[in-house]
Coordinates of C-alpha atoms and ligand atoms in Angstrom, one line a residue:
Chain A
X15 CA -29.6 -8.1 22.8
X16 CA -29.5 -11.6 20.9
X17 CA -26.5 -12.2 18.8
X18 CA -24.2 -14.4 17.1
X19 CA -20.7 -14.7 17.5
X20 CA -18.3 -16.5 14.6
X21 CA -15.2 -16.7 16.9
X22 CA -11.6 -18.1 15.7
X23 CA -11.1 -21.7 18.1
X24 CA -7.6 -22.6 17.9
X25 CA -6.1 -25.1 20.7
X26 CA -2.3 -24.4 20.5
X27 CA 0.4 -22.6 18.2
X28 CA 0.5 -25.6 16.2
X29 CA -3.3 -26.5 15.6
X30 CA -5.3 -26.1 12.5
X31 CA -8.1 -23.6 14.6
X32 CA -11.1 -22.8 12.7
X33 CA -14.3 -20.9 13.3
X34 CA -17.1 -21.8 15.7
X35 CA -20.6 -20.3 16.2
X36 CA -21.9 -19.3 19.6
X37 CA -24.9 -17.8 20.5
X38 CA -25.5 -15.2 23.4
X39 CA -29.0 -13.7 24.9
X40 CA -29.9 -11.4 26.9
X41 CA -26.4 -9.1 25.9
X42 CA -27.5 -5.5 27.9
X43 CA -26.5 -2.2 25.4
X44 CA -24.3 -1.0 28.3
X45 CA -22.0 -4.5 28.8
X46 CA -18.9 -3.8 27.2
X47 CA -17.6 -6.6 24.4
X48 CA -14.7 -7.8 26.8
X49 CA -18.1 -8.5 29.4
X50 CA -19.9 -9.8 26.6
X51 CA -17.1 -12.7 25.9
X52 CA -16.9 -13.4 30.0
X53 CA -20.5 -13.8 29.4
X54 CA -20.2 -15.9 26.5
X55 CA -16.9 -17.8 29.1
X56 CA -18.8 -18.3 31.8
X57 CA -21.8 -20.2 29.7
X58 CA -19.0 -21.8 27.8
X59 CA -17.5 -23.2 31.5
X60 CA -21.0 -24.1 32.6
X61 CA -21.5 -26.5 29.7
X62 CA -17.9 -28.1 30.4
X63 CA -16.1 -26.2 27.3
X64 CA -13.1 -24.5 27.1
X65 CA -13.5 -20.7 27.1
X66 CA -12.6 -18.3 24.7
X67 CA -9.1 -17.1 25.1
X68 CA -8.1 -13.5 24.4
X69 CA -5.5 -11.0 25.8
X70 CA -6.7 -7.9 28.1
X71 CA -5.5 -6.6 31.0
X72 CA -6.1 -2.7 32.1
X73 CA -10.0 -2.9 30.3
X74 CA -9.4 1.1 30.8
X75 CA -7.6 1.2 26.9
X76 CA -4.2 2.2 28.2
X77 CA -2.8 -1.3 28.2
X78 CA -2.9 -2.2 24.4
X79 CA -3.3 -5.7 25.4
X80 CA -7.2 -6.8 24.0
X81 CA -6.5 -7.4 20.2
X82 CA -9.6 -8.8 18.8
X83 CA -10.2 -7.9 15.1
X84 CA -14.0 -7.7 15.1
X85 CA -16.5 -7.8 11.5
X86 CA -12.9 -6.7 9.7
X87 CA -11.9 -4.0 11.8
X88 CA -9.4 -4.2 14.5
X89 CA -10.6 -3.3 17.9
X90 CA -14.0 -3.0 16.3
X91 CA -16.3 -0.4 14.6
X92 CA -15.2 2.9 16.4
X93 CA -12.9 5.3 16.1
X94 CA -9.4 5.6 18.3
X95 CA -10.3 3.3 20.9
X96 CA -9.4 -0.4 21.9
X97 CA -11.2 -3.3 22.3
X98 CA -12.4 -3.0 26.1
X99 CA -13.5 0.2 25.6
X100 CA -16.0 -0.9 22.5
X101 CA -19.4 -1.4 23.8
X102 CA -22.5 -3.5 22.7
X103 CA -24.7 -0.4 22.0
X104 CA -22.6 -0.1 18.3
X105 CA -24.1 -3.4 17.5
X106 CA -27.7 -4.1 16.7
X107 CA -30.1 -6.5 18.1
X108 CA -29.5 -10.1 16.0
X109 CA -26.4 -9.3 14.8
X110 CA -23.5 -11.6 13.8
X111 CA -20.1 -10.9 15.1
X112 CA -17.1 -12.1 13.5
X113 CA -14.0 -12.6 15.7
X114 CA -10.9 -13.0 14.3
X115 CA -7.4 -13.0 16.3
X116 CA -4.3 -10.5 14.3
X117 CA -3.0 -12.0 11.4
X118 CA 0.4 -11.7 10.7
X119 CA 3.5 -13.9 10.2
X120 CA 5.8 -12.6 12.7
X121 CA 2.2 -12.7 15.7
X122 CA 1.5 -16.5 15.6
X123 CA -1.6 -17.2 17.1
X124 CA -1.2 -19.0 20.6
X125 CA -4.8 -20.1 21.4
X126 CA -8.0 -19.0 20.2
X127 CA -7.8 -14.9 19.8
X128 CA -4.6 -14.9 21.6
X129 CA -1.3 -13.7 19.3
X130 CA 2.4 -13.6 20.5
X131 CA 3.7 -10.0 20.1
X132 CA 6.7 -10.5 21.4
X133 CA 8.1 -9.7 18.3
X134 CA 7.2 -5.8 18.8
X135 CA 9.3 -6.3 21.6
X136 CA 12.1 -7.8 20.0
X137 CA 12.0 -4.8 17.8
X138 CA 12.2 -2.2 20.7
X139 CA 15.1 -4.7 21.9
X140 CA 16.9 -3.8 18.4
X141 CA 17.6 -0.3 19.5
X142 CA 13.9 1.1 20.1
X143 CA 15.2 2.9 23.5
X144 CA 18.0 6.1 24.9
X145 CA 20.9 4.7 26.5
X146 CA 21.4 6.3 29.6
X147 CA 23.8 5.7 32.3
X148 CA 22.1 5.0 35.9
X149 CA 21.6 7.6 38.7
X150 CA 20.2 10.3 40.7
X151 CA 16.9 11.4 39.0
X152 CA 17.4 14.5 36.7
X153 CA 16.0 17.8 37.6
X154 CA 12.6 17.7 35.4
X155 CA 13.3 21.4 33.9
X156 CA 17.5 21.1 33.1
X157 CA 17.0 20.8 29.7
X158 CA 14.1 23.1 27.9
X159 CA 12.4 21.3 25.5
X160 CA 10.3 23.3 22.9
X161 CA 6.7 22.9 23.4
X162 CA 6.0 21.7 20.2
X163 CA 8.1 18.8 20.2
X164 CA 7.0 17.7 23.3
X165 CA 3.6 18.0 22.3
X166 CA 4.4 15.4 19.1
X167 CA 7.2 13.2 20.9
X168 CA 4.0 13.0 23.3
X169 CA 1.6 12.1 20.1
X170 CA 4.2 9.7 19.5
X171 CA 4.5 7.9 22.7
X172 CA 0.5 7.5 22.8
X173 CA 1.3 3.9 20.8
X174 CA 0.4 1.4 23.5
X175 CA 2.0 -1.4 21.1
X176 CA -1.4 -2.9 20.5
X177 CA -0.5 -4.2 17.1
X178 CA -3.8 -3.1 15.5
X179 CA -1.6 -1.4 12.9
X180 CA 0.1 -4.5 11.6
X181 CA -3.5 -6.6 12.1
X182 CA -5.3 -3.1 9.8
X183 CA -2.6 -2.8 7.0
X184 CA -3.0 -5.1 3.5
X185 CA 1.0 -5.4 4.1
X186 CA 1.1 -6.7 7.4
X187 CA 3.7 -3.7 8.1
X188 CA 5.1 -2.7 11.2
X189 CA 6.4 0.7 10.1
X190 CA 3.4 2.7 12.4
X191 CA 4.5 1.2 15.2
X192 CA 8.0 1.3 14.6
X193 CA 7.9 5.1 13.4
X194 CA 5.7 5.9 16.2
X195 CA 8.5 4.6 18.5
X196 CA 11.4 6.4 16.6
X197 CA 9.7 9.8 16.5
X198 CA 8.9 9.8 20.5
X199 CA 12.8 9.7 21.2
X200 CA 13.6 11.9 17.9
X201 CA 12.0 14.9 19.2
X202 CA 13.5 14.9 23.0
X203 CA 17.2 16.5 23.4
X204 CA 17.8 13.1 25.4
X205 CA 16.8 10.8 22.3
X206 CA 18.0 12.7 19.4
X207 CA 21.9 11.5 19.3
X208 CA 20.8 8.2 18.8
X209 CA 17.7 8.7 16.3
X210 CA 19.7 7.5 13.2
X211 CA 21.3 4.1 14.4
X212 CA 17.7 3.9 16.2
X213 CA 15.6 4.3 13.0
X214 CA 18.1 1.8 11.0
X215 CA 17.8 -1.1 13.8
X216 CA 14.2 -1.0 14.3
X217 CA 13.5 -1.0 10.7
X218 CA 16.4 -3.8 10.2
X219 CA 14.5 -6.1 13.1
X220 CA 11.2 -5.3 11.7
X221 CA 12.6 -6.7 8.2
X222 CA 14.5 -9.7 10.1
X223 CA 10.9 -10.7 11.8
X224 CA 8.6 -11.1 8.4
X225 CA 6.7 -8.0 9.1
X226 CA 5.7 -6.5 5.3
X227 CA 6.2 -3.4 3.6
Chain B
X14 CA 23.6 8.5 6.3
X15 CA 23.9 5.1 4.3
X16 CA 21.1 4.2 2.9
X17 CA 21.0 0.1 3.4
X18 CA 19.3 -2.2 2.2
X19 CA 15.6 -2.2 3.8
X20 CA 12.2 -2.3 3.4
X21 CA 12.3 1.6 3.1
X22 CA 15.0 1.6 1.0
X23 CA 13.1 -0.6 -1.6
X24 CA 9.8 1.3 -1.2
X25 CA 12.2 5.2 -1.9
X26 CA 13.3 2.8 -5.1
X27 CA 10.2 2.0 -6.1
X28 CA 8.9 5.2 -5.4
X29 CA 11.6 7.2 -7.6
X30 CA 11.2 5.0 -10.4
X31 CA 7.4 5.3 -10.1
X32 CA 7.7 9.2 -10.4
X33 CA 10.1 8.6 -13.6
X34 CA 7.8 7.0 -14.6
X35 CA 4.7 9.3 -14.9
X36 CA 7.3 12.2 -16.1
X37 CA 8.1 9.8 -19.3
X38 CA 4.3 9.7 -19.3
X39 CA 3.7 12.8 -19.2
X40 CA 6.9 13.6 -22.3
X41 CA 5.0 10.5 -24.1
X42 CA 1.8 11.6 -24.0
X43 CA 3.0 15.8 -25.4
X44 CA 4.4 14.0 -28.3
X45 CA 1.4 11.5 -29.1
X46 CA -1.0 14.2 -28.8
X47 CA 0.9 15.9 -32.0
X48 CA -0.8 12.9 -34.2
X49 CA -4.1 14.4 -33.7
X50 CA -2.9 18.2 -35.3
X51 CA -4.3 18.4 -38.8
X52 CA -0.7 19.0 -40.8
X53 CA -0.4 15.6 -42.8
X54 CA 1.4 14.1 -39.3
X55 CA 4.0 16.8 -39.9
X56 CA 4.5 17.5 -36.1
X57 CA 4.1 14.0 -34.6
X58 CA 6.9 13.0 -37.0
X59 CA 9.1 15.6 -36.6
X60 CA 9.1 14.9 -32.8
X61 CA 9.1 11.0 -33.8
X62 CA 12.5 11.9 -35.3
X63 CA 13.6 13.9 -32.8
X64 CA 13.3 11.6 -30.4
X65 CA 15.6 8.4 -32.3
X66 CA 18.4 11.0 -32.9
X67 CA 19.1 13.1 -30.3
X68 CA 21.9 11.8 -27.9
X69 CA 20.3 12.5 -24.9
X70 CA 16.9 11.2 -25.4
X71 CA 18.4 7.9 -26.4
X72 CA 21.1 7.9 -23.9
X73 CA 17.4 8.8 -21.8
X74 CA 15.9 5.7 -23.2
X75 CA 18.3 2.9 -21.5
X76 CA 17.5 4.7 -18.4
X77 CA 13.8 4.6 -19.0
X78 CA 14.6 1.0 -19.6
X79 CA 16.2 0.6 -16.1
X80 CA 13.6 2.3 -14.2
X81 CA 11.0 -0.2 -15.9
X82 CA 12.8 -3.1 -14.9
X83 CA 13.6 -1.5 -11.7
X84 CA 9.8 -0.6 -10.9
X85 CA 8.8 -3.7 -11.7
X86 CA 11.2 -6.4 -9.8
X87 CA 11.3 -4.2 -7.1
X88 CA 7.0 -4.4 -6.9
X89 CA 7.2 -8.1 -7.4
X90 CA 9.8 -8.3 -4.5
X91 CA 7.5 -6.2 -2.3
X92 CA 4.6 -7.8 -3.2
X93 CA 5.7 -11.5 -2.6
X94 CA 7.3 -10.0 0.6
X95 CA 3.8 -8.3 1.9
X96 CA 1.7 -11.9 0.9
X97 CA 4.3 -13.4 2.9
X98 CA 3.7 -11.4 5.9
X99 CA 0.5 -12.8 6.4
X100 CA 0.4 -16.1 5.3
X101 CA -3.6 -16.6 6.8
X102 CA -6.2 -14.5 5.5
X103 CA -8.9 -12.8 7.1
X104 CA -12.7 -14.3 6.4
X105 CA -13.9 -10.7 6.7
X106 CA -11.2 -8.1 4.9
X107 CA -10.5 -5.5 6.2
X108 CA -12.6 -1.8 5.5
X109 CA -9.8 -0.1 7.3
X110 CA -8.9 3.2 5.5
X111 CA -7.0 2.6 2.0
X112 CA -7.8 3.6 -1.3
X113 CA -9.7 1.0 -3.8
X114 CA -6.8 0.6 -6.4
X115 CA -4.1 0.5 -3.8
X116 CA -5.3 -3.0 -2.7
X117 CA -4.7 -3.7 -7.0
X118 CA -1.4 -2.6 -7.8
X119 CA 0.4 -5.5 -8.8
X120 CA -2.9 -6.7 -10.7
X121 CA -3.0 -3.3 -12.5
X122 CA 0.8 -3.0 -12.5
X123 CA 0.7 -6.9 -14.5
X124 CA -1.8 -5.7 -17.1
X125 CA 0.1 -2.9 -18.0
X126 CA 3.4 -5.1 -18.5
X127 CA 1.4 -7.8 -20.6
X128 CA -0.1 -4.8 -23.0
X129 CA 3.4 -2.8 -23.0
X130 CA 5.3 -6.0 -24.6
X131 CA 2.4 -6.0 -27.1
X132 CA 2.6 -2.3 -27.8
X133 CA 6.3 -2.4 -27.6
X134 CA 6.1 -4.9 -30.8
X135 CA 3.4 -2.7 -32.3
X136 CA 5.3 0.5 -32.3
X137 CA 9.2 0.7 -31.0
X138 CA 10.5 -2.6 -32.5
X139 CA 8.8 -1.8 -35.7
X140 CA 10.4 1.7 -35.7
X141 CA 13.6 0.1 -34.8
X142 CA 14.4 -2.9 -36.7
X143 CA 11.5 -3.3 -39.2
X144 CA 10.3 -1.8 -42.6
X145 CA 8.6 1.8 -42.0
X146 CA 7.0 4.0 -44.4
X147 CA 8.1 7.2 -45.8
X148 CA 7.6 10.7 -45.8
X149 CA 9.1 13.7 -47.5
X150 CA 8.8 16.8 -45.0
X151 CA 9.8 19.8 -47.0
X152 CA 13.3 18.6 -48.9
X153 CA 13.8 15.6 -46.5
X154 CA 12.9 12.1 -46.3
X155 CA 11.2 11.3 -43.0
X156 CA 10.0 7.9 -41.3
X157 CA 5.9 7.5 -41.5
X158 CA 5.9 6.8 -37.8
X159 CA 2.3 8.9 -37.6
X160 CA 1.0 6.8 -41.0
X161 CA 1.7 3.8 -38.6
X162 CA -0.1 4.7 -35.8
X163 CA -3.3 5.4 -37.7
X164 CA -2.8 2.8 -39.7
X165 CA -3.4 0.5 -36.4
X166 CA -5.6 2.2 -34.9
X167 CA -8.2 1.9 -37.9
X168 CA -8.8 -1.8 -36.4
X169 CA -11.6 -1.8 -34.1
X170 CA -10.0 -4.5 -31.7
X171 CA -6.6 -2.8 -31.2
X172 CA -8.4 0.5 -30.4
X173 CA -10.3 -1.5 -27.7
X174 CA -7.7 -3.3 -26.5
X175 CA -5.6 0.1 -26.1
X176 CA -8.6 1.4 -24.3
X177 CA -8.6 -1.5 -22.3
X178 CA -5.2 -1.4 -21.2
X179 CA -5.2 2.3 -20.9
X180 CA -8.1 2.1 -18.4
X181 CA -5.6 -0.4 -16.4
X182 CA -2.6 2.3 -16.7
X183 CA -5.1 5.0 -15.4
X184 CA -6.3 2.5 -12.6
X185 CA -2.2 2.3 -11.7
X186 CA -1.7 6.0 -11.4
X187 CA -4.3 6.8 -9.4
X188 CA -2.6 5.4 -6.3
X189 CA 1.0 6.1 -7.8
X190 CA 2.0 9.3 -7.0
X191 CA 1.0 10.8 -3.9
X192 CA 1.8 7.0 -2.7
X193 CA 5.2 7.4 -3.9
X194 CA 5.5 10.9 -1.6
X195 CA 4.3 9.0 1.0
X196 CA 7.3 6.7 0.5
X197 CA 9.5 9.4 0.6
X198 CA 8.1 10.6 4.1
X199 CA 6.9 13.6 2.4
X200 CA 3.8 13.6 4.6
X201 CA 1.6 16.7 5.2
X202 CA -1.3 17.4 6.8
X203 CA -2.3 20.0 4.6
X204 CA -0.5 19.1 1.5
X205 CA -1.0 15.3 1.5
X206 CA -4.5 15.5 0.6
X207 CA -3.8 17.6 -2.4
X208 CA -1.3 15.1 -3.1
X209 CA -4.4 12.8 -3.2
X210 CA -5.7 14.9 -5.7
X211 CA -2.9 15.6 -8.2
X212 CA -2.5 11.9 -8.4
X213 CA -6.5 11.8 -9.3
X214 CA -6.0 14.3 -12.2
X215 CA -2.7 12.5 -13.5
X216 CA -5.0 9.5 -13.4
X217 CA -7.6 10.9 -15.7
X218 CA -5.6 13.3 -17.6
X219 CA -2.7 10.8 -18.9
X220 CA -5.0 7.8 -19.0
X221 CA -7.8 9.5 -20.9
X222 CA -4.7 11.7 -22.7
X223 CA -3.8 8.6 -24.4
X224 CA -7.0 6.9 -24.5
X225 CA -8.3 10.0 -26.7
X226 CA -6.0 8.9 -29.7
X227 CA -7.0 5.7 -31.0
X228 CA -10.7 6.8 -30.4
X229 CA -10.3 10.3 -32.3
X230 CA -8.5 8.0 -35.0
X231 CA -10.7 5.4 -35.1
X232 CA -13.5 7.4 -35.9
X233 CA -12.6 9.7 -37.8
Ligands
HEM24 C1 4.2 3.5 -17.0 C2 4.0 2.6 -16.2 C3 4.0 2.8 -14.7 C4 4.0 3.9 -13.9 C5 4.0 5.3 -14.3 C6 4.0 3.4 -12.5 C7 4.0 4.3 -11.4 C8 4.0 3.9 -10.1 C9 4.1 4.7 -8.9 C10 4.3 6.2 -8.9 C11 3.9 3.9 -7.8 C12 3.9 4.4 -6.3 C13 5.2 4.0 -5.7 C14 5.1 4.1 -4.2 O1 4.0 3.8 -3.6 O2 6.1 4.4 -3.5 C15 3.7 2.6 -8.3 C16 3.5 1.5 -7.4 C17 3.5 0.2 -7.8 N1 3.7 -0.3 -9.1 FE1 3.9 0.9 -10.8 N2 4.0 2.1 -12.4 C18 4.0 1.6 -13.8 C19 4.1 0.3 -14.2 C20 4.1 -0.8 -13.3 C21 4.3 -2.2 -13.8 C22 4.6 -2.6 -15.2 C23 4.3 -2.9 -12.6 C24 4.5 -4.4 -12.4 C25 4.3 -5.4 -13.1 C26 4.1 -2.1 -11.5 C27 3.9 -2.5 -10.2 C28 3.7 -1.7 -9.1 C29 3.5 -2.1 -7.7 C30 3.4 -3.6 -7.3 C31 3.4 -1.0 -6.9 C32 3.1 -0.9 -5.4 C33 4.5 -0.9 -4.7 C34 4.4 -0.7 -3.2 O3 4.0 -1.6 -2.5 O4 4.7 0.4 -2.8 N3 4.0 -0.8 -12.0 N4 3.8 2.6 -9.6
SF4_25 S1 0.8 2.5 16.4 FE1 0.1 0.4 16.2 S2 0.8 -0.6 18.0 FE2 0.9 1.6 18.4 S3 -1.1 2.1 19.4 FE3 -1.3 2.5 17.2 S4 -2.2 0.6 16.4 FE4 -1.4 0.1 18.4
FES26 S1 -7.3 -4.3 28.1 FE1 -5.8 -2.7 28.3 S2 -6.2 -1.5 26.5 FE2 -7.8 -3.0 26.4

């Protein structure tokens, strides 16, 4: 496959950044996009230019860390997936590609496609955890726990803290993350004393860090 | 709990008053519709009275008042707050999941303030302060508020710029109330799509509801 890529070049926090064309031949169907851009690095290092930086890590979508908001989408055309596991058979032969890094206040872009998220962090920080006292490890099956809620306080804990929900939403809001977060603890016996001063501190740092509504 | 002052807190707010909102619509709209029974305006203006005397309903009105000004600082706030949040743009917007006319709010939510100070001048100051017709209703001497109404709306351009505005309203309400559950955190997966709907028909019955009385007065 032959396509175009419009990709977001950006030095440093503090540089203007702007977009840049790049072609790349020869793309096989089966590469997946992460492959495609080491493709697109590695003929970028060739020439003596400085690759394209993004965030990944696992490339087995568990990790949440590739964030690349692709043709107005983040983490690409498909459905419930992230960005490493998006392959080049959803795009079509001469194609153009538009790469853009997250856009929100409170995830400055770093370099190129790269954004700090330390600010979800800051926000689990805030109170997004069950204090526990230290020790011995608990025997698994002490305390019964209804099915159901550990079904949804599991559908809950399946946010890998990507951001993709704060790059998606017109608002730049951090409330799917942040509920996402609340309601994994809410629904345990363990997490439940805490949910109220949980829910207002998350939600009070989310406010404090410029997230929107 | 104590409800402090958040981002959720603003958006229950705005949500509450938004809801008011459409159920002063809704009382609104019942009484305008009177206007197009054929009894010499007898019912619209009996209601019109009604509605400047009795305690409650005016008590009703400052509160109506309230939610207005509440809705609408409360939208700017969050507004200005979510522009803020992402001070760059993207060059290709998003087609992530949201509904055409939620993207418009505070445009629609604008037109409808800039055409309500208009009709307010049209209708409630006039009924208020200035010099209204007359009627006699059986023994009693009644204001003319219907005479006014039809009396306006024999001009072609107020009609159409009613229409025009009501359009806007209609525009407004279609992402208004099962976005205003959603503020709540009354969220269903069954429900919330009928949610989705009842908005739709409040949408198209208030809009075209109002939009149905300067068109029936005009041409008839
Ligand atoms: C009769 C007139 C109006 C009605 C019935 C109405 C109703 C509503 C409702 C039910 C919502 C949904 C609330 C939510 O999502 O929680 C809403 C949202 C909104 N309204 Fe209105 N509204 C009216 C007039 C206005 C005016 C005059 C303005 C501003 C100038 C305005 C600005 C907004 C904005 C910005 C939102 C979105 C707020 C958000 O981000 O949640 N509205 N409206
Ligand atoms: S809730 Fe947001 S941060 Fe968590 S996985 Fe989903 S998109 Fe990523
Ligand atoms: S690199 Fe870990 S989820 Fe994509």
């Amino acid at each position: 496959m032959d396509l175009t890529l419009k990709i977001w070049r950006q030095k440093n926090a503090t540089s203007k950044g702007k977009f840049v064309t790049y072609k790349v031949n020869g793309i096989s169907p089966n590469s997946s996009f992460l492959e495609m851009m080491d493709i697109l690095n590695e003929s970028l290092v060739v020439k003596g230019e400085d690759p394209v930086a993004f965030d990944h890590d696992c490339r087995e979508g568990i990790c949440g860390a590739c964030s690349m908001y692709i043709n107005g989408r983040p983490h690409g055309p498909d459905k419930a997936i992230t960005t490493c596991q998006l392959h080049m058979r959803r795009f079509k032969d001469g194609d153009t590609i538009v790469i853009e890094p997250w856009r929100a206040r409170p995830f400055p872009v770093l370099k190129d496609l790269i954004v700090d998220r330390t600010a979800f962090d800051k926000i689990i920080q805030a109170g997004g955890y069950i204090s526990v006292n230290t020790g011995g490890i608990p025997d698994a099956n002490a305390i019964p726990i209804p099915r159901a809620n550990a079904e949804l306080s599991m559908d809950a804990a399946a946010c890998i803290g990507c951001g993709a929900c704060v790059a998606a939403c017109k608002n730049a809001s951090a409330m799917l993350f942040v509920s996402a977060k609340v309601s994994q603890f809410e629904r345990l016996p363990e997490g439940k004393p805490e949910a109220a001063e949980r829910g207002q501190a998350t939600v009070a740092e989310i406010d404090r860090l410029g997230f929107g509504n | 709990m104590v409800l402090k002052y958040s981002s959720i807190t603003k958006k229950i707010i705005m949500a509450l008053a938004g809801l008011f909102l459409i159920s002063f619509l809704i009382v609104h709209l019942g009484i305008n519709l009177l206007i197009l029974k054929n009894d010499g305006r007898e019912a619209f203006n009996l209601a019109a009275h009604f509605m400047v005397t009795n305690p409650l309903i005016q008590t009703m009105q400052w509160v109506l008042f309230g939610g207005f000004i509440i809705h609408i600082l409360l939208g700017v706030v969050l507004q200005i707050q979510n522009w803020m949040a992402r001070p760059q743009r993207y060059k290709v917007e998003g087609y992530s999941h949201t509904s055409f006319f939620s993207k418009f709010m505070i445009h629609t939510g604008a037109i409808i303030l800039a055409f309500l100070v208009l009709h307010l001048i049209n209708f409630f100051f006039r009924a208020k302060f200035g010099e209204m017709p007359g009627v006699m209703i059986g023994d009693q001497h009644y204001e003319d508020m219907g005479l006014l109404v039809i009396e306006k709306f024999k001009s072609l351009p107020y009609v159409l710029i009613y229409i025009f505005w009501l359009l806007f309203l209609g525009f407004h309400l279609d992402h208004a109330f099962h976005s205003a559950l959603q503020s709540l955190g009354l969220n269903h997966n069954k429900y919330t799509p009928v949610a989705f709907g009842i908005s739709r028909a409040l949408a198209i019955l208030i809009a075209g509801g109002f939009i149905l009385i300067p068109l029936i007065i005009y041409i008839s």
